[in-house]
Amino acid sequence: MENSAFSNISHGVQQPLNTPPESPTKAAPPRSRFGHAHKKTESWSSLNHIVEHGIAIPTSPGSHNTIEVPATRSPDAHASQYMNQLSAPPSMKERRLSRNSFGAALPIPRSKRQSRLSSVTFADVQDALASATGARPDMAQMQPTREILASRVQDVNAEKVRGAKNMAFVFDIDGVLVHGDRLIPEGQKVLSMLNGNNELGIKIPHIFLTNGSGKPELARTEQLAKILQNPVSTDQFIQSHTPMRALAEYYSTVLVVGGEEYRCREVAEQYGFKDIIVPNDIVAWDPSIAPYRVFTDAERASSRPRDFTQVEIEAIMVFSDSRDYATDMQIIMDLLRSKKGRLGTTAEDPVSERIPIYFSQGDMLCPTEHPIPRMSQGAFRIGLEAMYKALTGVDLERVVYGKPELATYKYADEVIASWMDVLHGEERVPENVYMIGDNPASDIVGGNMYGWNTCLVRTGVFQGGENDEENPANFGVFANVWEAVTTACRKQLGPDFKFEWDDRVNPVLHGKASAIV
């Protein structure tokens, strides 16, 4: 189930927190789950640089529920390529030995997700959809009859059933299945087929892996299920900050940034963070900290102000896109330049006393209802990096989750195996995993490096030629998600595989529809 190059981590043998993991530049190239060296693209180790002496996140006594995965993004600020030399930065060789020269590890949850996120089940969402379509609660369901018939069909098509259970799909969401709140029609059709509307009546495993963020998982899956008119469970859903719940075991008092209203505070509460601060709390305490902000009475009433000169904020978590760049950047910059996260102070050393900052994803662009993709969290991060370097002369080191980060894909393996257990009672990762995405720089490059089959669709960010030149999809480029999925199914299940269930099917005829007289 795990990428073999990182098996020492995936099987629970953690590096000591004060000892950095071995640099992948000294190790063999990453291999796929089945021992085949990657041939399609550069590996994580050759594409990125890891700090050799960076110190991992703080020790948390009694913390045994996380896995620490080596970070694969460069710790150096991406802003440097966009900037003139504003000043000569001090040598970073020695400074990277400091406590906050992090970037060596990204914690992800070790165990399966439990009811902390939600207790919603596949059946729960089906009931909700039935309610939304006007079905009576006492109405007899016909599905058990169909399941019995499908079971008989599967009994006489054992080879195809094995193939269907040995493949899985990983879907990006925005630009693949939806555009914001607007459905991409092929997305609904694909999910219907994978949820059993096929010749075997079998559920083909699939999960959702998105760099979207800003809402609790349950709220996002309910919204997605309504748009797609198909059940979506939290147990098959990963948004960019979902793996970041592991950080609650390391930090207690955190600043959470981004998202609409106070939804990201709700996310952090569900993840188990103890003391959660949002920018509005700080503005309510001292409006002069954000001189260009118009702070309404309603915002003040819903804030939680206190004397933040007496509070040590341990880390900054950017969970989602900022809705107010000026205010969020000002507060983050004050904290990054403070003495160990205490507002109103200024650190003597901008590195050794700096608190860590985590970003849930690094995408520059995101497809929306607007015809041209909009700037995303990556643009906000680059702006912060440029501002920090201009003020301090030092590159901002940071940790970035989300695609194409290795930690996200390792966590996806855990979720795929768990969902396979829900569907088919087999807790494993199928051999043939297909990543369907629209962004070559995140969906495709990450899937390629993890040994997945990657499919690039033209309904989102990518609008190029035959394939992306820098990060080509190894399985192909398709007009939409339906073409990608059906092509993959025909490869694994045969060219004659039918993508619709026929109620006239007769198991005696080996899955073929009976003749109508």
C-alpha positions as a printed NumPy array, in Angstrom:
array([[  0.   ,   0.   ,   0.   ],
       [  2.893,   2.342,   0.709],
       [  5.526,   3.86 ,  -1.537],
       [  8.471,   1.573,  -0.868],
       [ 11.03 ,   4.381,  -0.804],
       [  9.418,   5.605,   2.399],
       [  8.564,   2.259,   4.001],
       [ 10.507,   3.07 ,   7.167],
       [  7.955,   5.795,   7.864],
       [  4.835,   4.107,   6.56 ],
       [  5.235,   1.144,   8.874],
       [  5.354,   3.265,  11.99 ],
       [  9.125,   3.606,  12.465],
       [  9.457,   7.335,  12.944],
       [ 12.611,   9.366,  12.744],
       [ 13.399,  11.002,  16.12 ],
       [ 11.981,  14.505,  16.144],
       [ 15.41 ,  16.043,  16.64 ],
       [ 16.99 ,  13.985,  13.86 ],
       [ 16.091,  14.905,  10.305],
       [ 15.13 ,  12.148,   7.882],
       [ 17.778,  11.059,   5.448],
       [ 17.831,  13.3  ,   2.42 ],
       [ 16.196,  11.568,  -0.534],
       [ 18.958,  12.932,  -2.732],
       [ 21.158,  10.236,  -1.197],
       [ 18.624,   7.449,  -1.627],
       [ 17.514,   5.388,  -4.603],
       [ 14.84 ,   6.961,  -6.808],
       [ 11.328,   6.495,  -5.46 ],
       [  9.615,   3.354,  -6.66 ],
       [  5.985,   2.572,  -7.146],
       [  4.018,   0.462,  -4.678],
       [  4.888,  -2.585,  -6.777],
       [  8.645,  -2.095,  -7.032],
       [  8.825,  -0.539, -10.503],
       [ 11.053,   2.499, -10.755],
       [  9.304,   5.583, -12.124],
       [ 10.01 ,   6.206, -15.801],
       [  7.588,   8.952, -16.695],
       [  8.866,  11.984, -14.792],
       [ 11.507,  13.097, -12.373],
       [ 11.198,  11.65 ,  -8.885],
       [ 10.428,  13.701,  -5.794],
       [ 14.074,  13.557,  -4.769],
       [ 15.371,  14.954,  -8.062],
       [ 12.615,  17.536,  -8.48 ],
       [ 12.83 ,  19.043,  -5.001],
       [ 15.372,  19.793,  -2.309],
       [ 15.071,  18.888,   1.35 ],
       [ 16.879,  20.621,   4.21 ],
       [ 19.498,  18.155,   5.415],
       [ 19.726,  19.546,   8.921],
       [ 16.276,  21.016,   9.417],
       [ 14.66 ,  20.329,  12.765],
       [ 11.206,  18.816,  12.69 ],
       [  8.159,  20.113,  14.523],
       [  8.241,  20.224,  18.321],
       [  8.151,  17.108,  20.418],
       [  4.701,  16.19 ,  21.694],
       [  4.921,  13.73 ,  24.626],
       [  2.6  ,  10.793,  24.193],
       [  1.879,  11.554,  20.54 ],
       [  1.644,   8.255,  18.677],
       [ -1.161,   8.865,  16.193],
       [  0.81 ,  10.537,  13.42 ],
       [  3.3  ,   9.664,  10.712],
       [  5.999,  12.19 ,   9.827],
       [  6.596,  12.3  ,   6.076],
       [  9.659,  14.105,   4.654],
       [  8.765,  17.406,   3.027],
       [  9.549,  17.499,  -0.66 ],
       [  9.222,  21.18 ,  -1.473],
       [ 12.201,  23.463,  -1.315],
       [ 12.438,  25.39 ,   1.976],
       [ 13.711,  28.402,   0.014],
       [ 11.125,  31.036,  -0.776],
       [  9.623,  30.87 ,  -4.245],
       [  9.408,  34.653,  -4.202],
       [ 13.082,  35.098,  -5.129],
       [ 12.432,  34.408,  -8.809],
       [  9.899,  37.252,  -8.901],
       [ 12.017,  39.833,  -7.07 ],
       [ 15.017,  42.087,  -7.552],
       [ 17.829,  41.727,  -5.005],
       [ 16.464,  44.009,  -2.297],
       [ 19.285,  43.22 ,   0.099],
       [ 22.021,  40.693,   0.608],
       [ 20.502,  37.964,   2.782],
       [ 22.673,  36.509,   5.54 ],
       [ 24.112,  33.069,   5.019],
       [ 21.457,  30.443,   5.676],
       [ 23.93 ,  27.603,   6.213],
       [ 24.095,  28.049,   9.975],
       [ 20.645,  29.536,  10.422],
       [ 19.019,  26.374,   9.127],
       [ 20.141,  24.681,  12.33 ],
       [ 17.664,  26.827,  14.244],
       [ 14.496,  25.486,  15.872],
       [ 12.22 ,  26.935,  13.201],
       [ 14.197,  25.773,  10.202],
       [ 11.371,  23.32 ,   9.674],
       [ 10.356,  21.678,   6.459],
       [ 11.877,  18.335,   7.359],
       [  8.576,  16.619,   8.07 ],
       [  4.843,  16.904,   7.436],
       [  2.76 ,  14.993,   9.989],
       [ -0.257,  13.105,   8.672],
       [ -2.761,  11.03 ,  10.677],
       [ -1.534,   7.499,  11.318],
       [ -4.882,   5.806,  11.88 ],
       [ -8.114,   5.777,   9.925],
       [-10.318,   8.833,  10.205],
       [-12.912,   8.262,  12.874],
       [-16.016,  10.115,  13.972],
       [-14.116,  13.286,  14.839],
       [-14.734,  14.552,  11.315],
       [-18.206,  13.107,  10.959],
       [-20.171,   9.921,  11.355],
       [-21.744,  10.184,   7.912],
       [-21.892,   6.938,   5.983],
       [-22.543,   6.013,   2.378],
       [-26.121,   5.093,   3.294],
       [-26.594,   8.373,   5.17 ],
       [-25.86 ,  10.366,   2.031],
       [-28.102,   8.145,  -0.059],
       [-30.946,   8.824,   2.394],
       [-30.238,  12.542,   2.207],
       [-30.362,  12.434,  -1.586],
       [-33.624,  10.491,  -1.51 ],
       [-35.065,  13.121,   0.79 ],
       [-33.894,  15.892,  -1.516],
       [-35.598,  14.263,  -4.493],
       [-38.901,  13.888,  -2.649],
       [-38.87 ,  10.16 ,  -1.894],
       [-41.052,   9.202,   1.065],
       [-39.166,   7.898,   4.135],
       [-41.48 ,   4.878,   4.257],
       [-41.16 ,   4.125,   0.554],
       [-39.887,   0.596,  -0.099],
       [-36.449,   0.617,  -1.724],
       [-35.853,  -1.509,  -4.815],
       [-32.085,  -1.534,  -4.413],
       [-31.867,  -4.823,  -2.448],
       [-33.499,  -6.665,  -5.384],
       [-31.012,  -5.084,  -7.772],
       [-28.126,  -5.971,  -5.446],
       [-29.205,  -9.616,  -5.407],
       [-29.37 ,  -9.654,  -9.2  ],
       [-26.01 ,  -7.847,  -9.455],
       [-24.48 , -10.388,  -7.084],
       [-25.543, -13.202,  -9.374],
       [-24.149, -11.387, -12.405],
       [-20.868, -10.9  , -10.589],
       [-20.712, -14.593,  -9.696],
       [-20.617, -15.531, -13.385],
       [-18.206, -12.713, -14.332],
       [-15.503, -13.365, -11.739],
       [-12.635, -12.157, -13.913],
       [-14.234,  -8.776, -14.58 ],
       [-15.112,  -8.457, -10.892],
       [-11.462,  -9.026,  -9.948],
       [-10.483,  -6.325, -12.425],
       [-13.066,  -3.883, -11.046],
       [-11.785,  -4.47 ,  -7.509],
       [ -8.189,  -4.024,  -8.622],
       [ -8.605,  -0.481,  -9.882],
       [ -9.434,   2.81 ,  -8.2  ],
       [ -9.957,   6.399,  -9.292],
       [ -8.718,   9.531,  -7.55 ],
       [-10.602,  12.646,  -8.642],
       [ -9.635,  16.24 ,  -8.375],
       [-12.888,  18.184,  -8.014],
       [-12.768,  21.751,  -9.316],
       [-12.199,  21.697, -13.053],
       [-12.879,  17.949, -13.279],
       [-16.312,  17.307, -11.742],
       [-17.55 ,  20.845, -11.055],
       [-16.768,  24.493, -11.662],
       [-17.427,  26.023,  -8.256],
       [-21.112,  25.275,  -7.65 ],
       [-21.787,  24.455, -11.304],
       [-21.886,  20.823, -12.413],
       [-19.731,  19.481, -15.23 ],
       [-22.321,  17.061, -16.719],
       [-19.844,  14.239, -17.325],
       [-18.981,  14.274, -13.609],
       [-22.466,  13.147, -12.58 ],
       [-22.462,  10.452, -15.266],
       [-19.074,   9.101, -14.17 ],
       [-20.   ,   8.839, -10.497],
       [-23.282,   7.118, -11.33 ],
       [-21.363,   4.506, -13.307],
       [-18.736,   3.982, -10.596],
       [-21.452,   3.702,  -7.947],
       [-22.967,   0.685,  -9.697],
       [-24.579,   1.835, -12.928],
       [-22.486,  -0.559, -15.015],
       [-22.952,  -4.02 , -16.453],
       [-21.769,  -5.731, -13.241],
       [-23.751,  -3.52 , -10.879],
       [-20.492,  -3.211,  -8.928],
       [-19.124,  -0.217,  -7.034],
       [-15.689,   0.674,  -8.385],
       [-13.574,   2.355,  -5.665],
       [-12.968,   6.083,  -6.007],
       [-11.957,   8.923,  -3.706],
       [-11.811,  12.705,  -4.01 ],
       [ -8.482,  14.496,  -3.581],
       [ -8.766,  18.255,  -3.866],
       [ -6.636,  21.276,  -3.075],
       [ -9.909,  23.023,  -2.282],
       [-10.457,  23.968,   1.34 ],
       [-12.186,  26.241,   3.807],
       [-15.112,  24.145,   5.078],
       [-15.537,  21.15 ,   7.383],
       [-15.408,  17.894,   5.462],
       [-19.058,  17.061,   6.136],
       [-20.301,  20.413,   4.802],
       [-18.168,  20.045,   1.686],
       [-19.294,  16.473,   0.939],
       [-22.954,  17.384,   1.434],
       [-22.551,  20.288,  -0.975],
       [-20.741,  18.09 ,  -3.487],
       [-23.307,  15.275,  -3.243],
       [-26.101,  17.751,  -3.957],
       [-24.357,  19.142,  -7.032],
       [-23.32 ,  15.741,  -8.4  ],
       [-26.542,  13.956,  -7.368],
       [-24.441,  11.058,  -6.14 ],
       [-23.473,  10.003,  -2.62 ],
       [-20.155,  11.366,  -1.355],
       [-18.886,  10.199,   2.022],
       [-16.334,  11.969,   4.214],
       [-14.554,   8.602,   4.327],
       [-13.635,   8.977,   0.638],
       [-12.877,  12.69 ,   0.721],
       [ -9.598,  14.581,   1.236],
       [ -9.336,  18.339,   0.961],
       [ -6.033,  20.158,   1.266],
       [ -6.151,  20.692,   5.026],
       [ -7.596,  17.268,   5.971],
       [ -4.154,  15.725,   6.733],
       [ -3.274,  18.822,   8.795],
       [ -5.467,  17.571,  11.63 ],
       [ -2.344,  15.652,  12.699],
       [ -0.785,  19.002,  13.698],
       [ -3.262,  19.291,  16.587],
       [ -1.01 ,  16.858,  18.452],
       [  1.907,  19.299,  18.218],
       [  0.372,  22.762,  18.597],
       [ -2.288,  24.08 ,  20.945],
       [ -2.613,  27.845,  20.35 ],
       [ -2.715,  28.611,  16.618],
       [ -3.713,  31.405,  14.249],
       [ -6.001,  30.016,  11.517],
       [ -6.261,  32.09 ,   8.341],
       [ -8.535,  31.965,   5.282],
       [-11.997,  30.858,   4.298],
       [-15.424,  32.417,   4.593],
       [-16.556,  33.852,   7.922],
       [-15.52 ,  31.507,  10.762],
       [-15.672,  28.179,   8.954],
       [-11.939,  27.544,   9.238],
       [-12.188,  28.016,  13.012],
       [-14.847,  25.304,  12.957],
       [-12.524,  23.09 ,  10.902],
       [ -9.704,  23.571,  13.411],
       [-12.036,  22.798,  16.312],
       [-13.062,  19.542,  14.662],
       [ -9.407,  18.659,  14.131],
       [ -8.749,  18.981,  17.854],
       [ -6.817,  22.254,  18.154],
       [ -7.363,  23.612,  21.664],
       [ -6.977,  27.401,  21.339],
       [ -7.918,  28.786,  17.923],
       [ -7.442,  32.427,  16.969],
       [ -8.613,  34.024,  13.712],
       [ -7.617,  37.461,  12.35 ],
       [-10.966,  39.003,  13.345],
       [-10.219,  38.235,  17.003],
       [ -7.031,  40.294,  16.751],
       [ -8.668,  43.181,  14.869],
       [-11.461,  43.295,  17.483],
       [ -8.786,  43.569,  20.19 ],
       [ -6.799,  46.29 ,  18.388],
       [ -8.357,  47.805,  15.225],
       [ -5.198,  49.841,  14.571],
       [ -3.355,  46.643,  13.64 ],
       [ -5.267,  46.683,  10.319],
       [ -5.627,  50.39 ,   9.431],
       [ -7.385,  49.765,   6.1  ],
       [ -9.964,  47.349,   7.44 ],
       [-13.576,  48.429,   7.871],
       [-14.672,  46.338,  10.851],
       [-18.433,  45.954,  11.205],
       [-20.43 ,  45.664,  14.423],
       [-21.536,  42.166,  13.409],
       [-17.914,  41.065,  12.97 ],
       [-16.971,  42.55 ,  16.316],
       [-19.854,  40.782,  18.062],
       [-18.789,  37.39 ,  16.655],
       [-15.084,  37.811,  17.473],
       [-13.193,  36.626,  20.541],
       [-10.843,  39.471,  21.505],
       [ -8.346,  39.305,  24.382],
       [ -4.974,  40.806,  25.231],
       [ -2.775,  39.149,  22.624],
       [  0.375,  40.635,  24.106],
       [ -0.106,  37.959,  26.776],
       [ -0.686,  35.077,  24.341],
       [  2.039,  33.013,  22.685],
       [  0.75 ,  31.841,  19.334],
       [  2.648,  28.651,  18.52 ],
       [  2.012,  28.334,  14.771],
       [  0.191,  29.894,  11.824],
       [ -2.133,  27.682,   9.758],
       [ -3.304,  29.022,   6.393],
       [ -6.204,  26.665,   5.79 ],
       [ -7.783,  28.386,   2.788],
       [ -7.665,  31.396,   0.476],
       [ -7.537,  34.74 ,   2.229],
       [-10.648,  36.918,   1.904],
       [ -8.747,  40.036,   3.022],
       [ -5.119,  40.068,   1.859],
       [ -4.246,  43.382,   3.551],
       [ -5.42 ,  42.372,   7.03 ],
       [ -4.214,  38.764,   6.891],
       [ -0.77 ,  39.669,   5.527],
       [ -0.293,  42.381,   8.132],
       [ -1.16 ,  40.118,  11.051],
       [  0.89 ,  37.192,   9.714],
       [  3.867,  39.475,   9.127],
       [  3.588,  40.86 ,  12.674],
       [  3.63 ,  37.317,  14.052],
       [  6.491,  36.106,  11.863],
       [  8.635,  39.035,  13.027],
       [  7.551,  38.756,  16.654],
       [  9.36 ,  37.139,  19.538],
       [  8.001,  33.587,  19.588],
       [  4.482,  34.49 ,  18.484],
       [  3.668,  37.262,  20.965],
       [  2.04 ,  40.257,  19.264],
       [  3.512,  43.627,  20.163],
       [  7.071,  42.247,  20.298],
       [  9.888,  42.216,  17.753],
       [ 12.331,  39.329,  17.553],
       [ 16.039,  40.057,  17.788],
       [ 16.717,  37.256,  15.305],
       [ 14.153,  36.902,  12.489],
       [ 14.838,  33.164,  12.169],
       [ 15.586,  31.557,  15.512],
       [ 12.566,  33.128,  17.246],
       [ 10.152,  32.819,  14.341],
       [  7.07 ,  30.646,  14.733],
       [  6.292,  28.14 ,  11.951],
       [  3.774,  28.787,   9.205],
       [  1.871,  26.045,   7.378],
       [ -0.068,  26.338,   4.095],
       [ -2.699,  23.778,   3.156],
       [ -1.781,  23.851,  -0.548],
       [  0.372,  25.68 ,  -3.073],
       [ -1.702,  26.099,  -6.246],
       [ -1.224,  29.419,  -8.007],
       [ -4.493,  29.139,  -9.946],
       [ -7.897,  27.585,  -9.359],
       [-10.724,  27.037, -11.9  ],
       [-14.021,  28.691, -10.953],
       [-17.195,  29.82 , -12.69 ],
       [-15.104,  32.612, -14.222],
       [-13.759,  31.683, -17.678],
       [-10.15 ,  32.418, -16.66 ],
       [ -8.74 ,  30.554, -13.593],
       [ -8.453,  32.74 , -10.484],
       [ -5.472,  33.196,  -8.158],
       [ -5.343,  30.706,  -5.299],
       [ -3.457,  30.204,  -2.038],
       [ -0.098,  29.869,  -3.791],
       [ -0.301,  33.482,  -4.946],
       [ -1.007,  34.609,  -1.376],
       [  1.997,  32.621,  -0.131],
       [  4.354,  34.105,  -2.721],
       [  3.21 ,  37.583,  -1.73 ],
       [  4.002,  36.807,   1.921],
       [  7.411,  35.405,   0.992],
       [  8.287,  38.503,  -1.021],
       [  7.122,  40.822,   1.757],
       [  9.009,  38.891,   4.441],
       [ 12.241,  38.912,   2.45 ],
       [ 11.894,  42.611,   1.681],
       [ 11.511,  43.398,   5.395],
       [ 14.079,  40.983,   6.842],
       [ 16.466,  40.101,   4.023],
       [ 15.848,  36.434,   4.828],
       [ 13.946,  33.786,   2.883],
       [ 10.772,  32.625,   4.589],
       [ 10.87 ,  28.919,   5.3  ],
       [  7.461,  27.281,   5.378],
       [  5.613,  23.988,   5.085],
       [  3.153,  23.362,   2.263],
       [  0.627,  20.506,   2.266],
       [ -1.708,  19.523,  -0.601],
       [ -0.941,  18.184,  -4.063],
       [  1.738,  17.436,  -5.252],
       [  3.245,  16.945,  -1.784],
       [  4.219,  13.344,  -0.978],
       [  2.412,  13.411,   2.382],
       [ -0.918,  14.014,   0.625],
       [ -0.469,  10.967,  -1.602],
       [  0.583,   8.729,   1.272],
       [ -2.537,   9.818,   3.115],
       [ -4.594,   9.134,  -0.027],
       [ -3.358,   5.524,   0.062],
       [ -4.72 ,   5.2  ,   3.596],
       [ -8.092,   6.55 ,   2.493],
       [ -8.273,   4.344,  -0.618],
       [ -7.538,   1.212,   1.424],
       [-10.119,   2.173,   4.031],
       [-12.764,   2.846,   1.364],
       [-11.983,  -0.502,  -0.298],
       [-12.743,  -2.087,   3.067],
       [-16.092,  -0.277,   3.217],
       [-17.094,  -1.337,  -0.305],
       [-15.617,  -4.8  ,  -0.659],
       [-14.259,  -5.887,   2.724],
       [-10.676,  -5.768,   1.44 ],
       [ -8.429,  -3.226,   3.161],
       [ -5.825,  -2.688,   0.463],
       [ -4.836,  -0.317,  -2.323],
       [ -5.714,  -1.667,  -5.788],
       [ -2.825,  -2.128,  -8.195],
       [ -4.226,   0.217, -10.851],
       [ -4.848,   3.712,  -9.501],
       [ -5.917,   6.47 , -11.904],
       [ -5.535,  10.152, -11.013],
       [ -7.956,  12.399, -12.943],
       [ -6.972,  16.066, -12.825],
       [ -6.948,  19.346, -14.695],
       [ -3.799,  20.928, -13.233],
       [ -0.492,  19.545, -14.56 ],
       [  1.534,  21.279, -11.831],
       [ -0.28 ,  19.531,  -8.963],
       [ -2.602,  16.686, -10.038],
       [ -0.36 ,  15.267, -12.74 ],
       [  3.158,  15.809, -11.414],
       [  2.209,  14.383,  -8.02 ],
       [  0.413,  11.371,  -9.48 ],
       [  3.295,  10.645, -11.849],
       [  5.851,  10.71 ,  -9.067],
       [  3.748,   8.423,  -6.894],
       [  3.427,   5.781,  -9.598],
       [ -0.229,   6.38 , -10.434],
       [ -1.73 ,   6.451, -13.924],
       [ -2.444,  10.107, -14.643],
       [ -5.213,  11.515, -16.847],
       [ -5.347,  15.188, -17.771],
       [ -8.72 ,  16.69 , -18.725],
       [ -9.454,  19.865, -20.653],
       [-12.323,  21.136, -18.489],
       [-10.23 ,  23.168, -16.027],
       [ -6.781,  24.757, -15.776],
       [ -5.196,  22.849, -18.673],
       [ -6.121,  24.185, -22.098],
       [ -2.902,  23.322, -23.917],
       [ -1.895,  21.102, -26.815],
       [ -1.647,  17.334, -27.035],
       [ -0.177,  17.09 , -23.516],
       [  1.476,  19.352, -20.975],
       [  5.107,  19.866, -21.945],
       [  6.556,  20.078, -18.423],
       [  4.322,  17.586, -16.605],
       [  2.752,  15.267, -19.187],
       [ -0.031,  12.912, -18.114],
       [  1.271,   9.376, -18.522],
       [ -2.108,   7.8  , -19.386],
       [ -3.296,  10.527, -21.704],
       [ -5.208,  13.783, -22.221],
       [ -8.998,  13.675, -22.502],
       [-11.795,  16.067, -23.329],
       [-13.563,  15.365, -20.035],
       [-13.695,  13.028, -17.043],
       [-16.09 ,  10.572, -18.73 ],
       [-13.648,   9.926, -21.568],
       [-10.787,   9.434, -19.099],
       [-12.633,   6.99 , -16.839],
       [-14.216,   4.91 , -19.603],
       [-10.86 ,   4.585, -21.377],
       [ -9.27 ,   3.332, -18.159],
       [-12.136,   0.887, -17.544],
       [-11.879,  -0.546, -21.034],
       [ -8.171,  -1.114, -20.506],
       [ -8.7  ,  -2.932, -17.194],
       [-12.068,  -4.636, -17.853],
       [-12.041,  -5.21 , -21.592],
       [-13.16 ,  -3.226, -24.646],
       [-16.684,  -4.662, -24.434],
       [-17.362,  -3.464, -20.876],
       [-20.74 ,  -1.699, -20.718],
       [-21.18 ,   1.505, -18.692],
       [-24.815,   1.05 , -17.796],
       [-26.807,  -1.428, -15.734],
       [-29.556,  -3.249, -17.595],
       [-32.485,  -4.375, -15.443],
       [-33.295,  -7.005, -18.054],
       [-30.021,  -8.791, -17.357],
       [-30.199, -12.575, -17.015],
       [-27.371, -14.203, -15.013],
       [-27.968, -17.47 , -16.85 ],
       [-26.831, -15.73 , -20.035],
       [-23.564, -14.74 , -18.322],
       [-24.42 , -11.093, -17.823],
       [-26.056, -10.511, -21.181],
       [-29.503,  -8.921, -21.363],
       [-32.261, -11.351, -22.043],
       [-34.1  , -11.005, -25.29 ],
       [-37.357,  -9.095, -25.251],
       [-40.186, -10.89 , -26.961]])
